[in-house]
Amino acid sequence: MAEKTEQEKRETLKGLVKDARIGMLTTMTADGRHVSRPMAVQDVEFDGDLWFFTYSDSDLVQQVRTHPQVNVSFSDDKQHAWVSIAGSAEQLTDRAKAEELWNPMLKAWFPDGLETPNLTLVKVHADTAEYWESAHSSRVVTLLGMAKAAVTGKTPDAGENETVQL
């Protein structure tokens, strides 16, 4: 198999992020503990930035202000793919960007829509990403491969793994 170009890796990454939709955003507390929470990525073309809505008085915003380095991970069971994105985050109050990103599904978390008190954005600028895609589209084939590897003592075929510089 030919090695992928950086642009091909970026395109694969974009597709995996778009398909996953919900990421686990990991921040660090003031005392150095990692905290992860599920967050819906806003429906924009992934260009190295991820956008999330939250409340300006949330623990997430306080943690980002103290330690801007974050990680966002995605898992897509249907595609047997996983993504880990490392970068820095910042809280932004940008009405025009919020209007661009808003969708009606967000009312479940922000009942007054864009007028919700303390509504803010968190932007994650990705520095690097790593993704894994299973070589097999079937869970049964993947599990059989792991069982075979356990019996033979060989490493199972984990599929494609790439690191992407953003």
Coordinates of C-alpha atoms in Angstrom, one line a residue:
M1 CA 0.0 0.0 0.0
A2 CA 1.4 3.4 -1.0
E3 CA 2.1 5.9 1.8
K4 CA -0.5 8.7 2.1
T5 CA 0.5 12.3 1.4
E6 CA -0.1 14.9 4.2
Q7 CA -3.1 16.2 2.2
E8 CA -4.6 12.7 1.9
K9 CA -4.1 12.2 5.7
R10 CA -5.8 15.6 6.3
E11 CA -8.8 14.6 4.1
T12 CA -9.2 11.3 5.9
L13 CA -9.0 13.1 9.2
K14 CA -11.7 15.6 8.1
G15 CA -14.0 12.8 7.1
L16 CA -13.5 10.9 10.4
V17 CA -14.2 14.0 12.5
K18 CA -17.4 14.8 10.5
D19 CA -18.7 11.3 10.8
A20 CA -18.1 11.0 14.6
R21 CA -19.9 14.3 15.6
I22 CA -19.5 13.9 19.4
G23 CA -16.0 14.2 20.9
M24 CA -14.6 13.8 24.4
L25 CA -13.0 17.1 25.2
T26 CA -10.3 16.7 27.8
T27 CA -9.0 19.6 29.9
M28 CA -6.8 19.9 33.0
T29 CA -8.0 21.3 36.3
A30 CA -6.0 23.8 38.3
D31 CA -4.6 20.9 40.5
G32 CA -3.5 18.9 37.4
R33 CA -6.3 16.3 37.1
H34 CA -7.6 15.5 33.6
V35 CA -11.4 15.9 33.0
S36 CA -13.2 14.7 30.0
R37 CA -16.8 15.5 28.9
P38 CA -18.8 14.7 25.7
M39 CA -19.2 17.7 23.4
A40 CA -21.0 18.1 20.1
V41 CA -18.8 19.5 17.4
Q42 CA -20.5 22.2 15.4
D43 CA -21.3 21.3 11.9
V44 CA -18.5 23.1 10.0
E45 CA -15.8 21.8 7.7
F46 CA -12.9 20.7 9.9
D47 CA -9.9 22.9 9.0
G48 CA -7.8 22.4 12.1
D49 CA -10.3 24.2 14.3
L50 CA -13.1 22.6 16.3
W51 CA -16.0 24.7 17.7
F52 CA -18.1 24.0 20.8
F53 CA -20.9 25.9 22.5
T54 CA -20.8 26.1 26.3
Y55 CA -21.5 28.5 29.2
S56 CA -19.0 31.2 30.1
D57 CA -19.1 30.3 33.8
S58 CA -18.6 26.5 33.2
D59 CA -15.7 24.5 34.6
L60 CA -14.6 23.9 31.0
V61 CA -14.0 27.6 30.4
Q62 CA -12.2 28.1 33.7
Q63 CA -9.9 25.1 32.9
V64 CA -9.1 26.3 29.4
R65 CA -8.2 29.7 30.9
T66 CA -5.7 28.1 33.3
H67 CA -4.4 25.3 31.0
P68 CA -5.3 25.9 27.3
Q69 CA -3.7 22.6 26.1
V70 CA -6.5 20.2 25.4
N71 CA -7.3 16.9 23.7
V72 CA -10.4 15.9 21.8
S73 CA -11.0 12.3 21.0
F74 CA -13.6 10.7 18.7
S75 CA -14.8 7.1 18.3
D76 CA -16.9 6.0 15.4
D77 CA -18.1 2.4 15.9
K78 CA -19.8 2.2 12.6
Q79 CA -16.6 3.0 10.7
H80 CA -14.3 1.3 13.3
A81 CA -12.3 4.5 13.5
W82 CA -10.7 6.6 16.3
V83 CA -9.3 10.1 16.3
S84 CA -7.2 12.0 18.9
I85 CA -6.6 15.7 18.4
A86 CA -4.2 17.7 20.5
G87 CA -4.3 21.5 20.5
S88 CA -5.0 24.7 22.4
A89 CA -8.4 26.0 23.3
E90 CA -9.7 29.5 24.0
Q91 CA -13.1 30.9 25.0
L92 CA -14.5 33.4 22.5
T93 CA -17.5 35.7 22.6
D94 CA -18.3 36.2 19.0
R95 CA -21.9 36.7 18.1
A96 CA -21.4 36.5 14.3
K97 CA -19.6 33.1 14.7
A98 CA -22.2 31.9 17.1
E99 CA -24.9 32.7 14.6
E100 CA -23.0 30.9 11.8
L101 CA -22.6 27.8 14.0
W102 CA -26.0 27.7 15.6
N103 CA -28.4 24.9 14.9
P104 CA -31.8 24.1 16.4
M105 CA -30.6 20.9 18.1
L106 CA -28.6 23.0 20.5
K107 CA -31.8 24.3 22.1
A108 CA -31.7 21.1 24.2
W109 CA -28.7 22.5 26.1
F110 CA -29.3 26.2 25.5
P111 CA -33.0 26.8 25.8
D112 CA -33.0 30.5 25.0
G113 CA -31.0 29.9 21.8
L114 CA -28.5 32.5 21.0
E115 CA -30.0 34.7 23.8
T116 CA -29.1 32.1 26.5
P117 CA -27.4 33.9 29.3
N118 CA -23.6 33.2 29.5
L119 CA -23.6 31.4 26.1
T120 CA -20.1 31.3 24.7
L121 CA -17.9 29.5 22.2
V122 CA -14.8 27.4 22.8
K123 CA -12.5 27.1 19.9
V124 CA -9.9 24.3 19.8
H125 CA -7.0 24.9 17.4
A126 CA -5.6 21.6 16.5
D127 CA -1.8 21.2 16.4
T128 CA -1.6 17.5 15.7
A129 CA -4.0 14.6 15.3
E130 CA -3.7 10.8 15.2
Y131 CA -6.2 8.5 13.7
W132 CA -6.8 4.8 13.5
E133 CA -9.0 3.1 10.9
S134 CA -9.7 -0.6 11.2
A135 CA -8.6 -2.7 8.3
H136 CA -11.9 -4.6 8.6
S137 CA -15.4 -3.1 8.4
S138 CA -16.9 -6.0 10.3
R139 CA -16.7 -6.3 14.1
V140 CA -16.8 -10.1 13.7
V141 CA -13.8 -10.1 11.4
T142 CA -12.0 -7.7 13.8
L143 CA -12.7 -9.9 16.8
L144 CA -11.7 -13.1 14.9
G145 CA -8.5 -11.4 14.0
M146 CA -7.8 -10.6 17.7
A147 CA -8.7 -14.2 18.7
K148 CA -6.3 -15.6 16.0
A149 CA -3.6 -13.2 17.2
A150 CA -4.0 -14.4 20.8
V151 CA -3.7 -18.0 19.8
T152 CA -0.8 -17.5 17.5
G153 CA 1.0 -15.0 19.6
K154 CA 1.2 -12.5 16.7
T155 CA 0.0 -8.9 16.8
P156 CA -3.5 -8.4 15.3
D157 CA -3.9 -6.2 12.3
A158 CA -5.0 -2.9 13.8
G159 CA -5.5 -1.3 10.5
E160 CA -4.2 2.1 9.4
N161 CA -2.6 4.5 11.9
E162 CA -1.5 8.0 10.8
T163 CA -0.2 11.1 12.5
V164 CA -1.2 14.4 10.9
Q165 CA 0.5 17.8 11.5
L166 CA -2.1 20.6 11.3

